[in-house]
Coordinates of C-alpha atoms in Angstrom, one line a residue:
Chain A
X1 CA 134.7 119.7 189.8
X2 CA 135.3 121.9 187.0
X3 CA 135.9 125.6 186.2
X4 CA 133.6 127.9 187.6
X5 CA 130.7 129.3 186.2
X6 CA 128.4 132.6 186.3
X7 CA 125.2 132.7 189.0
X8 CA 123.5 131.9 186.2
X9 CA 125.6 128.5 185.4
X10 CA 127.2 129.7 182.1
X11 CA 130.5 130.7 181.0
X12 CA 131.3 133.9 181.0
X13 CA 133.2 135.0 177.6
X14 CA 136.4 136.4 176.3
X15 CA 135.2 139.8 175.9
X16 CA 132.1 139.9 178.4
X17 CA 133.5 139.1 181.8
X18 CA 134.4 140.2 185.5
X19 CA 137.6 140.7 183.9
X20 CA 137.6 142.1 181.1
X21 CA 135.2 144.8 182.7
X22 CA 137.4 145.6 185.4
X23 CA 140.3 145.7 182.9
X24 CA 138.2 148.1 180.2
X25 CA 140.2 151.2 179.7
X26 CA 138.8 154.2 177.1
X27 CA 140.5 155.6 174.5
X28 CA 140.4 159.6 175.6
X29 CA 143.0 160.6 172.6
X30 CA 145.3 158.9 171.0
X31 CA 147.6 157.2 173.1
X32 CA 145.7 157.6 176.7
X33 CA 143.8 155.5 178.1
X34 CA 140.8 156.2 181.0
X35 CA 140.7 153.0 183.1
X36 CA 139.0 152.2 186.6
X37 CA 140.8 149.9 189.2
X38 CA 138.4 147.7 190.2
X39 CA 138.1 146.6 194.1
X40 CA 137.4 143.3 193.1
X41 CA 141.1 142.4 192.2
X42 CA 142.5 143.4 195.6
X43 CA 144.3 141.3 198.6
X44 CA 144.2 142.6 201.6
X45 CA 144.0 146.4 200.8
X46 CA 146.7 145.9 197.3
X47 CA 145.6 145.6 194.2
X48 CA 147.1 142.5 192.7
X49 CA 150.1 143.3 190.3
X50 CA 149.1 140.5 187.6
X51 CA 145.4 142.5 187.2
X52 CA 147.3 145.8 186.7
X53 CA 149.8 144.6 184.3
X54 CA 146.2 143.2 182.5
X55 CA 144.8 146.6 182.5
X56 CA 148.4 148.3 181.4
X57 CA 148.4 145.4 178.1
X58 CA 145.0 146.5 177.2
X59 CA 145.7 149.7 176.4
X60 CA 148.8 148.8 175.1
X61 CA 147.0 146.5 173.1
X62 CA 145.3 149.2 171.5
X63 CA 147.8 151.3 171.3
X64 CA 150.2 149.3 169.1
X65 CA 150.2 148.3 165.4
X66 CA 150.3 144.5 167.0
X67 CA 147.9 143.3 169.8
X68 CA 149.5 140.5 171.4
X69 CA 151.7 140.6 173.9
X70 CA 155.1 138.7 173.5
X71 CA 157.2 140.5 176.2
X72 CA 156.1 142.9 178.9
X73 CA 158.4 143.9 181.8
X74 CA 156.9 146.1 184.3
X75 CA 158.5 147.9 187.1
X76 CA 156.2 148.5 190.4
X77 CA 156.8 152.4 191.5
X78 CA 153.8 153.5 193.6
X79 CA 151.2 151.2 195.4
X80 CA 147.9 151.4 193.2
X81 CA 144.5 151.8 194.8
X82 CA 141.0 150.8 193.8
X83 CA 139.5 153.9 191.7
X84 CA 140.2 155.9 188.6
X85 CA 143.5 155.6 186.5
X86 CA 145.3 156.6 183.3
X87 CA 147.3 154.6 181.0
X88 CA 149.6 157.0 178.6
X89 CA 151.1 154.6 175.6
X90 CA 153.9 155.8 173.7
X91 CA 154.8 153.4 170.4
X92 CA 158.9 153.5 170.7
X93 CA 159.1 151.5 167.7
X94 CA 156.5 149.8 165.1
X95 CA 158.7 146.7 162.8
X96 CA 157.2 144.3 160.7
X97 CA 156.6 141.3 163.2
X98 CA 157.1 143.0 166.4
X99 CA 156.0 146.4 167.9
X100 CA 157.8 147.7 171.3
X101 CA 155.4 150.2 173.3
X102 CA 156.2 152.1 176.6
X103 CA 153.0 152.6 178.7
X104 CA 152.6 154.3 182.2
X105 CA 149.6 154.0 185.3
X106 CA 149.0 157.0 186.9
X107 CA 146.7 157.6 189.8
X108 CA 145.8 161.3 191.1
X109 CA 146.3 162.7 194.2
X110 CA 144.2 165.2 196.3
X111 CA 145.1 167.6 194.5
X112 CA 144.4 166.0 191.1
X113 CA 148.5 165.3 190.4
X114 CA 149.2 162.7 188.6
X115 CA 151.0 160.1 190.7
X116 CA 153.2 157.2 188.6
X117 CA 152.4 153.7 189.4
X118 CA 153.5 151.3 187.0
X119 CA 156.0 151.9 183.8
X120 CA 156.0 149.0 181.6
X121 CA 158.6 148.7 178.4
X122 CA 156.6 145.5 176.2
X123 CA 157.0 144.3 172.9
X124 CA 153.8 143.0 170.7
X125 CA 153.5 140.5 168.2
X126 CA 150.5 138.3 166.4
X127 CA 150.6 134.8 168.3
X128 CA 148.7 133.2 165.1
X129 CA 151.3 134.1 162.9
X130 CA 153.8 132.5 164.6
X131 CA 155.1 128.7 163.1
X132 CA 153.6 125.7 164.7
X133 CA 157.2 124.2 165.4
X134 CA 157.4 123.4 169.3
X135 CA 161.2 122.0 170.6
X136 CA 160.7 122.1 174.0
X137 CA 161.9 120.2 176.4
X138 CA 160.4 121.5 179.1
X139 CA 157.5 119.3 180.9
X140 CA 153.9 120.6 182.5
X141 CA 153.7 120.9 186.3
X142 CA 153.1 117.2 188.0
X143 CA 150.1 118.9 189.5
X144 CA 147.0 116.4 190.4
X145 CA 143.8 116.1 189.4
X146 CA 141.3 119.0 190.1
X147 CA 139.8 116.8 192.5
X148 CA 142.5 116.0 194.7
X149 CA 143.4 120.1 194.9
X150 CA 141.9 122.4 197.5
X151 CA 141.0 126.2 197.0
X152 CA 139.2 128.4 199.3
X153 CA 136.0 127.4 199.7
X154 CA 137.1 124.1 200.4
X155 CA 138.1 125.2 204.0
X156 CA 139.3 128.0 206.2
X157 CA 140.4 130.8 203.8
X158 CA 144.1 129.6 203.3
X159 CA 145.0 132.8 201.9
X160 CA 145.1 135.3 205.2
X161 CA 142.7 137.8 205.5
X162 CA 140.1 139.2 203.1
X163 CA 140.9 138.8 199.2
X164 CA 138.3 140.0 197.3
X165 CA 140.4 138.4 194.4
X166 CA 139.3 135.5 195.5
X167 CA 136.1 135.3 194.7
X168 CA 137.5 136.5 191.3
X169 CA 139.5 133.4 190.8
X170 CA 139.5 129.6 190.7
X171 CA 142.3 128.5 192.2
X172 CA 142.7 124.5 193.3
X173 CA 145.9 124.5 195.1
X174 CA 148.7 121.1 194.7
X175 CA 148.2 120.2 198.8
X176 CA 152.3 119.5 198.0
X177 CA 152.6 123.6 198.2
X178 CA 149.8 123.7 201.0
X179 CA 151.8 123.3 204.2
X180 CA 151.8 127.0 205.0
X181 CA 148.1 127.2 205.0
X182 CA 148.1 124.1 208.2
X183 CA 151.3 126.1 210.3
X184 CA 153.8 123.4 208.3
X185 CA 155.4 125.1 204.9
X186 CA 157.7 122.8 203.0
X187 CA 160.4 124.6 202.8
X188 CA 160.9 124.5 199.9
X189 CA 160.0 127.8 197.4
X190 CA 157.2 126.1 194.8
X191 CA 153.8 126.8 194.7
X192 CA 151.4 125.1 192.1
X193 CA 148.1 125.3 191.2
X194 CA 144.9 125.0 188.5
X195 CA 144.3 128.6 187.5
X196 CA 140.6 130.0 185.9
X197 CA 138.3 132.9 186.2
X198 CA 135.5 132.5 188.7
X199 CA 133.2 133.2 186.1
X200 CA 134.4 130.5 183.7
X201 CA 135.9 133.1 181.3
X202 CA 138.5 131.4 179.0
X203 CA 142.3 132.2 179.5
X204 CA 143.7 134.7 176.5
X205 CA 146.8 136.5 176.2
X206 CA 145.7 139.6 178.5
X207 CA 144.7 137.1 181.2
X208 CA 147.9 134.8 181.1
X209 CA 149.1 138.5 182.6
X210 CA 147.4 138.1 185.8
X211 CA 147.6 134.1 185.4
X212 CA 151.2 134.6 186.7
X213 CA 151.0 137.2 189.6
X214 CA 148.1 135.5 191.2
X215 CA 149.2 132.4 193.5
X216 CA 149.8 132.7 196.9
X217 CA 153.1 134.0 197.3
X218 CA 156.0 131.1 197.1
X219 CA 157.4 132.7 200.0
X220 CA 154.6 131.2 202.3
X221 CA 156.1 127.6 202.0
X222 CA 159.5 129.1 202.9
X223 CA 157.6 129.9 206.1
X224 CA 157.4 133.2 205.5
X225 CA 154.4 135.2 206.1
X226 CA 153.5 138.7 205.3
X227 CA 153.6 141.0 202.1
X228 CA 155.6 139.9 199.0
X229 CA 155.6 143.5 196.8
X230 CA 156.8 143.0 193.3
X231 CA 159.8 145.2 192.5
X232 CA 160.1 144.1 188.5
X233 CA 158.1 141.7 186.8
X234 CA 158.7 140.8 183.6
X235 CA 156.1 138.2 181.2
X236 CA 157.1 136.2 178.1
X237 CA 153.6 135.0 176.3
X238 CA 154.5 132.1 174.2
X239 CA 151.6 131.1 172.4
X240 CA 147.5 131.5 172.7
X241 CA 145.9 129.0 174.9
X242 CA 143.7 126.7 174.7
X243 CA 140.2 126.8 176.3
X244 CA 140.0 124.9 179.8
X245 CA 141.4 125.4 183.3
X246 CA 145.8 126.3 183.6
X247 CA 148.3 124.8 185.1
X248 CA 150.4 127.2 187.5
X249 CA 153.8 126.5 188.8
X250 CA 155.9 128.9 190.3
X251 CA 158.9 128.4 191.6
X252 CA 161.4 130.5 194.1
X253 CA 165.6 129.4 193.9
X254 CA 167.1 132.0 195.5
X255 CA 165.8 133.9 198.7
X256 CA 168.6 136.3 199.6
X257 CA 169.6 139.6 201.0
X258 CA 166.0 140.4 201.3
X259 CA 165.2 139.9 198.1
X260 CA 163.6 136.6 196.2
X261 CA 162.6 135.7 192.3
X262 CA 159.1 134.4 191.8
X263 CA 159.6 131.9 187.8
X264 CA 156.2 131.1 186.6
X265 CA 155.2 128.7 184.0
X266 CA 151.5 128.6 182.5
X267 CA 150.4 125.2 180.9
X268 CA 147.5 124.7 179.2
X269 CA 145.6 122.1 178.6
X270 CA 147.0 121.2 175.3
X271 CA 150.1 120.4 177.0
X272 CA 151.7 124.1 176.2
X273 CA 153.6 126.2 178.1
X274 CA 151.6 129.6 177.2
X275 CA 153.4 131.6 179.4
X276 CA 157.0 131.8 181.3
X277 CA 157.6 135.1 183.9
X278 CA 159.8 136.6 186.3
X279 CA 159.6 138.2 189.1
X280 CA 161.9 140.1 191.5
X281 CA 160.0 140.8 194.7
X282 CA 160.8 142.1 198.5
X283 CA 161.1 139.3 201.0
X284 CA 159.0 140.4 203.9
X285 CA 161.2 140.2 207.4
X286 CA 160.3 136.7 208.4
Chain B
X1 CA 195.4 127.9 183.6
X2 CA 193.8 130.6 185.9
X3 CA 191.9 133.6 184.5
X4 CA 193.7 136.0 182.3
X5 CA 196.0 138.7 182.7
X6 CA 197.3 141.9 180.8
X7 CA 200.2 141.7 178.3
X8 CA 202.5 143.2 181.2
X9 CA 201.3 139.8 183.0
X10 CA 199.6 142.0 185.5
X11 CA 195.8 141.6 186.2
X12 CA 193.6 144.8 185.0
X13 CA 191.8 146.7 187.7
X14 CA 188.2 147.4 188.4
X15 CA 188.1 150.8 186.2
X16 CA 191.5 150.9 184.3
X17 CA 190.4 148.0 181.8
X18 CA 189.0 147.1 178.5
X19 CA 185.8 146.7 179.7
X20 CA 185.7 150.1 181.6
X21 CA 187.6 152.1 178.7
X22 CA 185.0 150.2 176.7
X23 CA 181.8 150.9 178.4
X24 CA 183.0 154.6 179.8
X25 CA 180.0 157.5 179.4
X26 CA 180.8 161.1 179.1
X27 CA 178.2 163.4 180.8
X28 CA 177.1 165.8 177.9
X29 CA 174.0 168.0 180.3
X30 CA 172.4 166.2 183.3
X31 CA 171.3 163.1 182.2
X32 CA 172.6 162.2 178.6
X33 CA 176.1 160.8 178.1
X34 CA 178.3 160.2 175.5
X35 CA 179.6 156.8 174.4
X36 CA 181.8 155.2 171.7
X37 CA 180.9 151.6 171.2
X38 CA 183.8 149.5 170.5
X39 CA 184.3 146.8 167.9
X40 CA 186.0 145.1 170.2
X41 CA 183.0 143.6 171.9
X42 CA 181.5 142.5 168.3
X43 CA 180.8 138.7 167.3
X44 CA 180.8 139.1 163.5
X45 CA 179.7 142.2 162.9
X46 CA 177.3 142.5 165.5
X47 CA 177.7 143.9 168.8
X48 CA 177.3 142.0 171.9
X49 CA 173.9 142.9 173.6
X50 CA 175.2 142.1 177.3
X51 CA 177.8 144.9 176.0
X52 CA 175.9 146.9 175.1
X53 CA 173.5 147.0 178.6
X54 CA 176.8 148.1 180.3
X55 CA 177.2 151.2 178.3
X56 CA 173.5 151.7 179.6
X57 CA 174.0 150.4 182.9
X58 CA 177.0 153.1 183.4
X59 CA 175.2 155.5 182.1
X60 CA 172.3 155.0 184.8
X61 CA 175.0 153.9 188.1
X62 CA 175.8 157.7 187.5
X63 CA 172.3 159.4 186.8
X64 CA 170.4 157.5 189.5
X65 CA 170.7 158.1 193.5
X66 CA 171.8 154.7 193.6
X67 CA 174.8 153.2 191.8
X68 CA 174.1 149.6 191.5
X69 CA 171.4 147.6 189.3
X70 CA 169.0 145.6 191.0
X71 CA 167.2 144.6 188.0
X72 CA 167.2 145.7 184.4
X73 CA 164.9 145.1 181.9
X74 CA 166.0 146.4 177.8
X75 CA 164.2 145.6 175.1
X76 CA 166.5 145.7 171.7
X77 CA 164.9 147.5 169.0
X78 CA 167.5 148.3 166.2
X79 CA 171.1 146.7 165.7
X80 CA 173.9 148.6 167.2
X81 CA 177.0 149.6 165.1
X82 CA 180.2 150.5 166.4
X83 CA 180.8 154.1 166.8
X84 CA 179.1 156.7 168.8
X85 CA 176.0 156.7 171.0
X86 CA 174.4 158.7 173.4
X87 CA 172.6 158.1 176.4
X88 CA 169.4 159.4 177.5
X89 CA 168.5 158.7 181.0
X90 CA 165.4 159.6 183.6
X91 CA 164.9 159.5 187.0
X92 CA 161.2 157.6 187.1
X93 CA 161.1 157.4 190.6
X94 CA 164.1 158.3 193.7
X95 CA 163.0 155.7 197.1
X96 CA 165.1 155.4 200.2
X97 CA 166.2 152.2 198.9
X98 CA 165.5 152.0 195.6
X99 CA 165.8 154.0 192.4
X100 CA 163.9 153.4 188.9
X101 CA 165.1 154.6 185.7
X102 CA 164.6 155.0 182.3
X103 CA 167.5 154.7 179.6
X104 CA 167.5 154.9 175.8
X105 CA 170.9 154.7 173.7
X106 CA 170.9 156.0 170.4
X107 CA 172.7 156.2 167.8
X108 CA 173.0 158.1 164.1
X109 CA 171.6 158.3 160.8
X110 CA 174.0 159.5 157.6
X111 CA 171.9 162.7 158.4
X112 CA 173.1 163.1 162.1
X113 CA 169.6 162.4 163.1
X114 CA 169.2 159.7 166.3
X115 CA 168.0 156.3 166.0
X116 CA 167.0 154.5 168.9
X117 CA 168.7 151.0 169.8
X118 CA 167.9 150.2 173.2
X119 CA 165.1 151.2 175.8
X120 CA 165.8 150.1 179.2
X121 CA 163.8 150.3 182.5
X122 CA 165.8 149.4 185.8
X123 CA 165.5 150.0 189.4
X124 CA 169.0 150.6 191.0
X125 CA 169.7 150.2 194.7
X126 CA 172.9 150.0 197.3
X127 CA 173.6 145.8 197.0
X128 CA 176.3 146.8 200.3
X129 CA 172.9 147.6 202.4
X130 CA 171.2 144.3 201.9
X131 CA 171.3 142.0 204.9
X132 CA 173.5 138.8 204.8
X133 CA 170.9 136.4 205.3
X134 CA 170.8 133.2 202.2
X135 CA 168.3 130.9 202.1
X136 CA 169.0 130.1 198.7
X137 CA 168.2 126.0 197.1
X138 CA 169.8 126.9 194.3
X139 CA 173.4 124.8 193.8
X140 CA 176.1 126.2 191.5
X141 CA 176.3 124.5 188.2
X142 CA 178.2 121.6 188.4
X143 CA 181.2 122.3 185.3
X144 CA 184.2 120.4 185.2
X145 CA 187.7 122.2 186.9
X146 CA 189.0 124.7 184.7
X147 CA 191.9 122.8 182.8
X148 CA 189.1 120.1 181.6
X149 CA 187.0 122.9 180.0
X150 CA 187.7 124.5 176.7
X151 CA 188.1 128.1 175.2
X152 CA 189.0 129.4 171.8
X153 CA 192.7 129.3 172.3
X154 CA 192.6 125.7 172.8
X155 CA 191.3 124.5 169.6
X156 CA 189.5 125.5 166.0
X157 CA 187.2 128.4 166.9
X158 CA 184.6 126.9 168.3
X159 CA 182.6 130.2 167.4
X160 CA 182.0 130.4 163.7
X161 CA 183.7 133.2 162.0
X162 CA 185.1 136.1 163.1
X163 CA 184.3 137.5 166.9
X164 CA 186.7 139.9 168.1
X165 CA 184.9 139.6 171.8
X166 CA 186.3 136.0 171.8
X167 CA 190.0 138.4 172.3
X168 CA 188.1 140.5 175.4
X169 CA 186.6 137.2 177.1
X170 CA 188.4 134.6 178.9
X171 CA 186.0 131.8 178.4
X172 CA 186.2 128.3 179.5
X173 CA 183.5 125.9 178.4
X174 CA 182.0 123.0 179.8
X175 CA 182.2 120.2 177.0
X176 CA 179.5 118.9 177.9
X177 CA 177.9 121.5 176.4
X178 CA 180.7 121.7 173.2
X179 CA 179.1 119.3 171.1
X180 CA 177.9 121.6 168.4
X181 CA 181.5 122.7 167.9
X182 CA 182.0 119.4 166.9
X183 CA 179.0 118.9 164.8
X184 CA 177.4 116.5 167.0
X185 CA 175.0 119.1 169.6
X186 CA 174.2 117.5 172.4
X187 CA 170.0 118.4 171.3
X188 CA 170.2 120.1 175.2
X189 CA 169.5 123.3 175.4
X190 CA 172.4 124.4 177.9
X191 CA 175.6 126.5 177.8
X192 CA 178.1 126.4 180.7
X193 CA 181.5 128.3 181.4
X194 CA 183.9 129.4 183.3
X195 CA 184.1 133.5 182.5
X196 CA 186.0 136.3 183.3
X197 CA 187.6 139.2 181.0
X198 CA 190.5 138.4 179.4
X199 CA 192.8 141.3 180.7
X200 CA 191.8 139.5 184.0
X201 CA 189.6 142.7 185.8
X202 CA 187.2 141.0 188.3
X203 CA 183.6 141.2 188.3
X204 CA 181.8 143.8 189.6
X205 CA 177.9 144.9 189.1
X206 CA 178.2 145.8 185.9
X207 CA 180.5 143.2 184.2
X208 CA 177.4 141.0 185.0
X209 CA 175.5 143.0 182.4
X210 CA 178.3 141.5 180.2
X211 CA 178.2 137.9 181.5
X212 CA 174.4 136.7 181.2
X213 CA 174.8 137.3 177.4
X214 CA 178.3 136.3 176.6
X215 CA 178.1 132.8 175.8
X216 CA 177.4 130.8 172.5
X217 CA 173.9 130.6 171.7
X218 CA 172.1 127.2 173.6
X219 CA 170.4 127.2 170.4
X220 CA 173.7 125.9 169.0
X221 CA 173.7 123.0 171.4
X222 CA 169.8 122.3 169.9
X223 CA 171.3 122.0 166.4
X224 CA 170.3 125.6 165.1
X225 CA 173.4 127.8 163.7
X226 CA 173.0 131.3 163.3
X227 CA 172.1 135.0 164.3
X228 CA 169.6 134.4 167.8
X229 CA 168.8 138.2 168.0
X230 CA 167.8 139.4 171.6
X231 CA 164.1 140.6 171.7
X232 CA 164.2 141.4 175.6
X233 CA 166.8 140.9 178.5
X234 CA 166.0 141.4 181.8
X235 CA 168.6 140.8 184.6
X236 CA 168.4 140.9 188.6
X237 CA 171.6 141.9 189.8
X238 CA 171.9 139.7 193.5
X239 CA 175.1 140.2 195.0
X240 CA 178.1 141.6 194.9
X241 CA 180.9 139.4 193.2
X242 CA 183.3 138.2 194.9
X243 CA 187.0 138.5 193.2
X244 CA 188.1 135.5 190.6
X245 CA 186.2 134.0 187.9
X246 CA 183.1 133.3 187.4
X247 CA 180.4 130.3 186.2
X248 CA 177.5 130.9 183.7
X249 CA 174.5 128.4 183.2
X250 CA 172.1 128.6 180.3
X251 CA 169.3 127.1 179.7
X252 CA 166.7 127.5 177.3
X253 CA 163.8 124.9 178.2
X254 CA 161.1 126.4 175.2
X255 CA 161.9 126.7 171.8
X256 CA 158.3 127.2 170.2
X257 CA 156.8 129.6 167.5
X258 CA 160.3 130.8 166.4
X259 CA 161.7 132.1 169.6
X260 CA 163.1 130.8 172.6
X261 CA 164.0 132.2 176.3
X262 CA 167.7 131.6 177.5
X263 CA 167.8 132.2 181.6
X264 CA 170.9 132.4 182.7
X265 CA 172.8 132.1 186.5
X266 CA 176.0 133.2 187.4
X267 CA 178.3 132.4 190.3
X268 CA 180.6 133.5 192.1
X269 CA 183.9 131.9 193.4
X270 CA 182.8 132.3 197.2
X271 CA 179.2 130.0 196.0
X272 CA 176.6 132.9 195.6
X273 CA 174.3 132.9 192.9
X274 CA 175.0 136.8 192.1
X275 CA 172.7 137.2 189.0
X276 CA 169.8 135.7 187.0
X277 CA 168.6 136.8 184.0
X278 CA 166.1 136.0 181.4
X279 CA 166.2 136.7 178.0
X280 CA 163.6 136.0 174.8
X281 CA 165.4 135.5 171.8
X282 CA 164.5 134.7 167.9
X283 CA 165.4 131.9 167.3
X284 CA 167.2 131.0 163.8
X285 CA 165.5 129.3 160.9
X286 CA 167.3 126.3 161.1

């Protein structure tokens, strides 16, 4: 049971996918960016946060003397809907090894306003410049085998509702972090899981950016149920990953006066921790 | 050996201290502040960045609808010199419960011209409203009783050189965690402490902008010495402190590629897990 593929049964590629089409933006001058929120990426009626922040590092992407992302930390203003957008970049500061950028989402309104939804403060590097030196002590996510790991179409939907993102995704859930989706959460706030694009697409620095917004919310398995909207998130990219399906562990410490953090940690499958985030979200009244 | 107190042997109050003289803003207009940064809150010659997010901090508790920082992300871009600043803030976005702003500090160039240190995005809210309820897992780090823990006045400087923010801090380590002052690091990448400010002023909001950054390095306990410049900090502000001092925990799990992340936790005498923060870092060529 491997990674998903096209209807054709191929791969899609970095660079000719369901994502990176839906995360396209055009350059209309320098600096702005037209873009146009696909429908695709949406649960329940929101579009997911991890496929904005994509669209938001694309343009930044362009926008900035370096194209990878090292850190990007968003704040979530306005709820985005499916339809057009525009990204306005501004480069705060350009430096030898590391470029910061600003960049803004705006939506319109009836009247053809501008409405904010997204400002993101990120700083840009080049991943393959970096030193191959790796210290860590930090270990990958005792998830198991692909096989042994559900994901919707292996049952009734466990994510509630309609998600068109998940026909977007491949997701095989740890049935450790499944409890919520039989009536019986753990408890306890981790939620773990293989991560690809339905299409087979390869993981690359713009999609380690929805990698980590795009598990059910930890918050289930504290028994929770209901929306989970991200106030701040904030991504550290650590390195370019390998081809092959993610490793997904997010974890959830502290649940308290109506807030909760969402840490994420992306493995691939070199045995790398590609990615590290934070998020500070809403608990919903549970 | 309790938490310090003022030469008078009184303890300093919440806004007639060091660290509020320290971190005080002028309003110039609407919006922008003075500041004077202090060489008092330097370690060699550079100054502290959790410092330095105070000044900013202020500057926003005072521009923004609401007073207290939620979460707070600042990405460093040039070093900061004592002397003065000024602060540039803007209202992104006013909610019923939550505010976002924008915040740059600058300094200036021989020719008066400003130079941009910091950019911070944050979204500020009222930490009295939130509801009581914890569900927290998270334990407080487990550091020995104060009089088994270690600070600068009880030894050889255990930070190298000259760091006149050692004289502002009371600081009580963990020596578990004081190998590398020794010259035998324990190769973990964790810091704990006991802090407070050394004039003995309690915690509030902002003094937690202080204490997520105002340890030794964890790279030090890894066996690298040296400068670990900030690249990004963001920090979630949970809960109101509660009088006394405080505990810090930091880890750093990933040191890869030349840079490494340092999360930190912080405590509070009455068991509540007031802040986290996250924070990618150079790390030293060493």
């Amino acid at each position: 049971m491997t990674q998903g593929t096209t209807q054709g049964g191929t791969r899609a590629a970095v660079g000719d996918s369901e994502f990176d089409r839906d995360t396209a933006v055009t350059r209309r001058e320098p600096g702005v960016y037209d873009a146009e929120l696909s429908a695709g990426w949406t649960i329940i009626n929101a579009v997911n946060g991890g496929y904005l922040l994509a669209v938001l590092g694309r343009a930044l992407s362009d926008a900035l003397p370096h194209s990878d992302p090292f850190t990007v930390s968003a704040h979530y203003l306005t709820a985005s809907q499916p339809g057009p957008a525009v990204v306005r970049t501004e480069l705060v500061r350009g430096g030898r090894t590391l470029s910061t950028g600003q960049a803004s989402l705006f939506q319109y309104d009836a009247e053809g306003r501008e409405i904010e939804r997204i400002r993101v403060l990120a700083s840009y590097g080049d991943l393959d410049a970096l030193p191959d030196e790796v210290r860590t002590s930090a270990a990958p996510p005792d998830i198991p085998p692909v096989e042994h790991c559900f994901g919707p179409e292996d049952g009734p939907a466990p994510v509630p509702g309609s998600s068109a993102i998940t026909e977007r995704l491949w997701l095989k859930l740890d049935p450790a972090t499944l409890g919520w989706a039989l009536g019986a959460p753990s408890g306890k706030g981790e939620m773990r899981s293989w991560f690809g694009l339905a299409d087979g697409r390869d993981a690359d620095p713009l999609s380690l950016l929805l990698a980590v917004d795009a598990l059910p919310p930890t918050a289930f398995e504290l028994g929770i149920k209901g929306w989970v909207p991200t106030v701040e998130l904030t991504v550290h990219i650590r390195c370019r990953p390998a081809p092959g399906p993610l490793r997904v562990a997010i974890t959830t410490r502290n649940l308290a006066g109506g807030f909760l953090e969402e840490d994420a940690e992306v493995w691939d499958t070199a045995g790398r921790l590609v990615a590290q985030s934070r998020q500070l979200a809403r608990a919903p009244r549970g």
